[in-house]
């Protein structure tokens, strides 16, 4: 059972990360689009579908399968330091997900005040978090 849960967890993480990397890139282009334009309206649809139909369900599945794995491994896993670092970064990544949702709502209401350069910079945040999480899980440095 553990191997199936682990596989579903990895699939969920991949889907979530794909969205976490793509949505800020959409925001880069959307920030440069004229408010009310056909291009801006198209970005709104793309962003909303990505966030609601892919990213959020994938995040929920990631958490469900991750917590299920913790249950299967048992409470002894919390004696290892790497799991605490991983969980801290997963919580931070979940918060970043919420931050992207806040920006999505700003774009949807034509209220975004951030420049494309801001979104270009934050596009790197999920990548850095993903690197740390993968190192914690695979290498288990402590």
mmCIF file of C-alpha atoms in Angstrom:
data_model
loop_
_atom_site.group_PDB
_atom_site.id
_atom_site.type_symbol
_atom_site.label_atom_id
_atom_site.label_comp_id
_atom_site.label_asym_id
_atom_site.label_seq_id
_atom_site.Cartn_x
_atom_site.Cartn_y
_atom_site.Cartn_z
ATOM 1 C CA UNK A 1 0.000 0.000 0.000
ATOM 2 C CA UNK A 2 2.830 2.399 0.849
ATOM 3 C CA UNK A 3 4.251 2.247 -2.681
ATOM 4 C CA UNK A 4 0.866 3.172 -4.196
ATOM 5 C CA UNK A 5 0.397 6.084 -1.815
ATOM 6 C CA UNK A 6 3.937 7.248 -2.521
ATOM 7 C CA UNK A 7 3.341 7.070 -6.290
ATOM 8 C CA UNK A 8 0.102 9.059 -5.995
ATOM 9 C CA UNK A 9 1.890 11.595 -3.797
ATOM 10 C CA UNK A 10 4.629 12.087 -6.399
ATOM 11 C CA UNK A 11 2.063 12.429 -9.213
ATOM 12 C CA UNK A 12 0.196 15.044 -7.183
ATOM 13 C CA UNK A 13 3.393 16.954 -6.424
ATOM 14 C CA UNK A 14 4.346 17.014 -10.113
ATOM 15 C CA UNK A 15 0.942 18.417 -11.101
ATOM 16 C CA UNK A 16 1.052 20.990 -8.293
ATOM 17 C CA UNK A 17 4.582 22.106 -9.129
ATOM 18 C CA UNK A 18 3.750 22.419 -12.829
ATOM 19 C CA UNK A 19 1.055 24.913 -11.910
ATOM 20 C CA UNK A 20 3.217 26.679 -9.329
ATOM 21 C CA UNK A 21 5.847 27.256 -12.015
ATOM 22 C CA UNK A 22 3.421 28.222 -14.793
ATOM 23 C CA UNK A 23 0.981 30.561 -13.009
ATOM 24 C CA UNK A 24 3.573 33.237 -12.130
ATOM 25 C CA UNK A 25 4.740 33.107 -15.760
ATOM 26 C CA UNK A 26 1.167 33.780 -16.884
ATOM 27 C CA UNK A 27 1.101 36.694 -14.439
ATOM 28 C CA UNK A 28 4.250 38.100 -16.106
ATOM 29 C CA UNK A 29 2.443 38.320 -19.431
ATOM 30 C CA UNK A 30 -0.862 39.355 -17.899
ATOM 31 C CA UNK A 31 0.778 42.265 -16.050
ATOM 32 C CA UNK A 32 1.886 43.655 -19.428
ATOM 33 C CA UNK A 33 -1.550 43.208 -21.044
ATOM 34 C CA UNK A 34 -3.888 46.177 -21.195
ATOM 35 C CA UNK A 35 -6.703 45.900 -18.637
ATOM 36 C CA UNK A 36 -9.985 44.968 -20.285
ATOM 37 C CA UNK A 37 -8.313 43.795 -23.492
ATOM 38 C CA UNK A 38 -9.134 40.482 -25.128
ATOM 39 C CA UNK A 39 -5.650 39.297 -24.187
ATOM 40 C CA UNK A 40 -6.216 40.192 -20.522
ATOM 41 C CA UNK A 41 -9.553 38.376 -20.500
ATOM 42 C CA UNK A 42 -7.926 35.288 -22.021
ATOM 43 C CA UNK A 43 -5.261 35.311 -19.302
ATOM 44 C CA UNK A 44 -7.986 35.506 -16.653
ATOM 45 C CA UNK A 45 -9.600 32.326 -17.987
ATOM 46 C CA UNK A 46 -6.261 30.503 -18.252
ATOM 47 C CA UNK A 47 -5.183 31.541 -14.749
ATOM 48 C CA UNK A 48 -8.507 30.653 -13.148
ATOM 49 C CA UNK A 49 -8.637 27.208 -14.770
ATOM 50 C CA UNK A 50 -5.029 26.451 -13.889
ATOM 51 C CA UNK A 51 -5.490 27.484 -10.264
ATOM 52 C CA UNK A 52 -8.890 25.926 -9.618
ATOM 53 C CA UNK A 53 -8.848 22.832 -11.826
ATOM 54 C CA UNK A 54 -5.213 21.745 -11.547
ATOM 55 C CA UNK A 55 -3.198 23.484 -8.835
ATOM 56 C CA UNK A 56 -5.639 23.445 -5.926
ATOM 57 C CA UNK A 57 -6.817 19.841 -6.380
ATOM 58 C CA UNK A 58 -3.175 18.770 -6.833
ATOM 59 C CA UNK A 59 -2.157 20.596 -3.645
ATOM 60 C CA UNK A 60 -4.979 18.932 -1.712
ATOM 61 C CA UNK A 61 -4.014 15.516 -3.114
ATOM 62 C CA UNK A 62 -0.368 16.174 -2.221
ATOM 63 C CA UNK A 63 -1.351 16.869 1.370
ATOM 64 C CA UNK A 64 -3.737 13.905 1.580
ATOM 65 C CA UNK A 65 -1.223 11.402 0.218
ATOM 66 C CA UNK A 66 1.617 12.973 2.219
ATOM 67 C CA UNK A 67 -0.309 12.707 5.483
ATOM 68 C CA UNK A 68 -1.334 9.171 4.549
ATOM 69 C CA UNK A 69 2.335 8.268 4.079
ATOM 70 C CA UNK A 70 3.179 9.737 7.487
ATOM 71 C CA UNK A 71 0.436 7.555 8.951
ATOM 72 C CA UNK A 72 1.839 4.477 7.184
ATOM 73 C CA UNK A 73 5.421 5.246 8.266
ATOM 74 C CA UNK A 74 4.335 5.913 11.835
ATOM 75 C CA UNK A 75 5.129 8.663 14.305
ATOM 76 C CA UNK A 76 8.771 7.574 14.459
ATOM 77 C CA UNK A 77 9.398 9.538 11.272
ATOM 78 C CA UNK A 78 9.252 12.725 13.350
ATOM 79 C CA UNK A 79 12.462 11.702 15.109
ATOM 80 C CA UNK A 80 14.318 12.518 11.889
ATOM 81 C CA UNK A 81 15.317 16.113 11.203
ATOM 82 C CA UNK A 82 14.770 16.060 7.458
ATOM 83 C CA UNK A 83 10.998 15.581 7.792
ATOM 84 C CA UNK A 84 10.726 18.822 9.790
ATOM 85 C CA UNK A 85 12.580 20.791 7.129
ATOM 86 C CA UNK A 86 10.466 19.195 4.404
ATOM 87 C CA UNK A 87 7.237 19.995 6.227
ATOM 88 C CA UNK A 88 8.338 23.587 6.861
ATOM 89 C CA UNK A 89 8.982 24.047 3.152
ATOM 90 C CA UNK A 90 5.711 22.326 2.190
ATOM 91 C CA UNK A 91 3.823 24.691 4.535
ATOM 92 C CA UNK A 92 5.680 27.624 2.954
ATOM 93 C CA UNK A 93 4.869 26.326 -0.530
ATOM 94 C CA UNK A 94 1.211 26.050 0.492
ATOM 95 C CA UNK A 95 1.331 29.651 1.680
ATOM 96 C CA UNK A 96 2.875 30.660 -1.645
ATOM 97 C CA UNK A 97 -0.019 28.861 -3.335
ATOM 98 C CA UNK A 98 -2.384 31.100 -1.364
ATOM 99 C CA UNK A 99 -0.327 34.169 -2.306
ATOM 100 C CA UNK A 100 -0.714 33.243 -5.973
ATOM 101 C CA UNK A 101 -4.457 32.893 -5.391
ATOM 102 C CA UNK A 102 -4.547 36.405 -3.948
ATOM 103 C CA UNK A 103 -2.782 37.725 -7.048
ATOM 104 C CA UNK A 104 -5.170 35.742 -9.243
ATOM 105 C CA UNK A 105 -8.104 37.524 -7.601
ATOM 106 C CA UNK A 106 -6.388 40.894 -8.131
ATOM 107 C CA UNK A 107 -5.948 40.161 -11.842
ATOM 108 C CA UNK A 108 -9.528 38.872 -12.098
ATOM 109 C CA UNK A 109 -10.798 42.186 -10.740
ATOM 110 C CA UNK A 110 -8.400 44.254 -12.874
ATOM 111 C CA UNK A 111 -6.779 45.428 -9.636
ATOM 112 C CA UNK A 112 -3.231 44.148 -10.075
ATOM 113 C CA UNK A 113 -0.678 46.837 -9.268
ATOM 114 C CA UNK A 114 2.464 44.692 -9.485
ATOM 115 C CA UNK A 115 4.801 44.925 -12.480
ATOM 116 C CA UNK A 116 5.778 41.983 -14.681
ATOM 117 C CA UNK A 117 9.271 42.164 -13.184
ATOM 118 C CA UNK A 118 7.861 41.224 -9.756
ATOM 119 C CA UNK A 119 6.219 38.094 -11.127
ATOM 120 C CA UNK A 120 9.355 37.211 -13.085
ATOM 121 C CA UNK A 121 11.307 37.295 -9.789
ATOM 122 C CA UNK A 122 8.816 35.291 -7.720
ATOM 123 C CA UNK A 123 8.645 32.668 -10.446
ATOM 124 C CA UNK A 124 11.875 31.272 -8.955
ATOM 125 C CA UNK A 125 10.444 30.790 -5.443
ATOM 126 C CA UNK A 126 8.745 27.415 -6.016
ATOM 127 C CA UNK A 127 11.848 26.071 -7.760
ATOM 128 C CA UNK A 128 14.059 26.843 -4.770
ATOM 129 C CA UNK A 129 11.545 25.320 -2.376
ATOM 130 C CA UNK A 130 11.220 22.219 -4.558
ATOM 131 C CA UNK A 131 15.007 21.740 -4.593
ATOM 132 C CA UNK A 132 15.179 21.833 -0.795
ATOM 133 C CA UNK A 133 12.236 19.442 -0.430
ATOM 134 C CA UNK A 134 13.677 16.916 -2.895
ATOM 135 C CA UNK A 135 17.075 17.010 -1.185
ATOM 136 C CA UNK A 136 15.437 16.427 2.196
ATOM 137 C CA UNK A 137 13.436 13.434 0.918
ATOM 138 C CA UNK A 138 16.119 11.778 -1.211
ATOM 139 C CA UNK A 139 19.377 12.616 0.584
ATOM 140 C CA UNK A 140 17.964 12.868 4.130
ATOM 141 C CA UNK A 141 20.985 14.899 5.269
ATOM 142 C CA UNK A 142 19.973 14.726 8.951
#
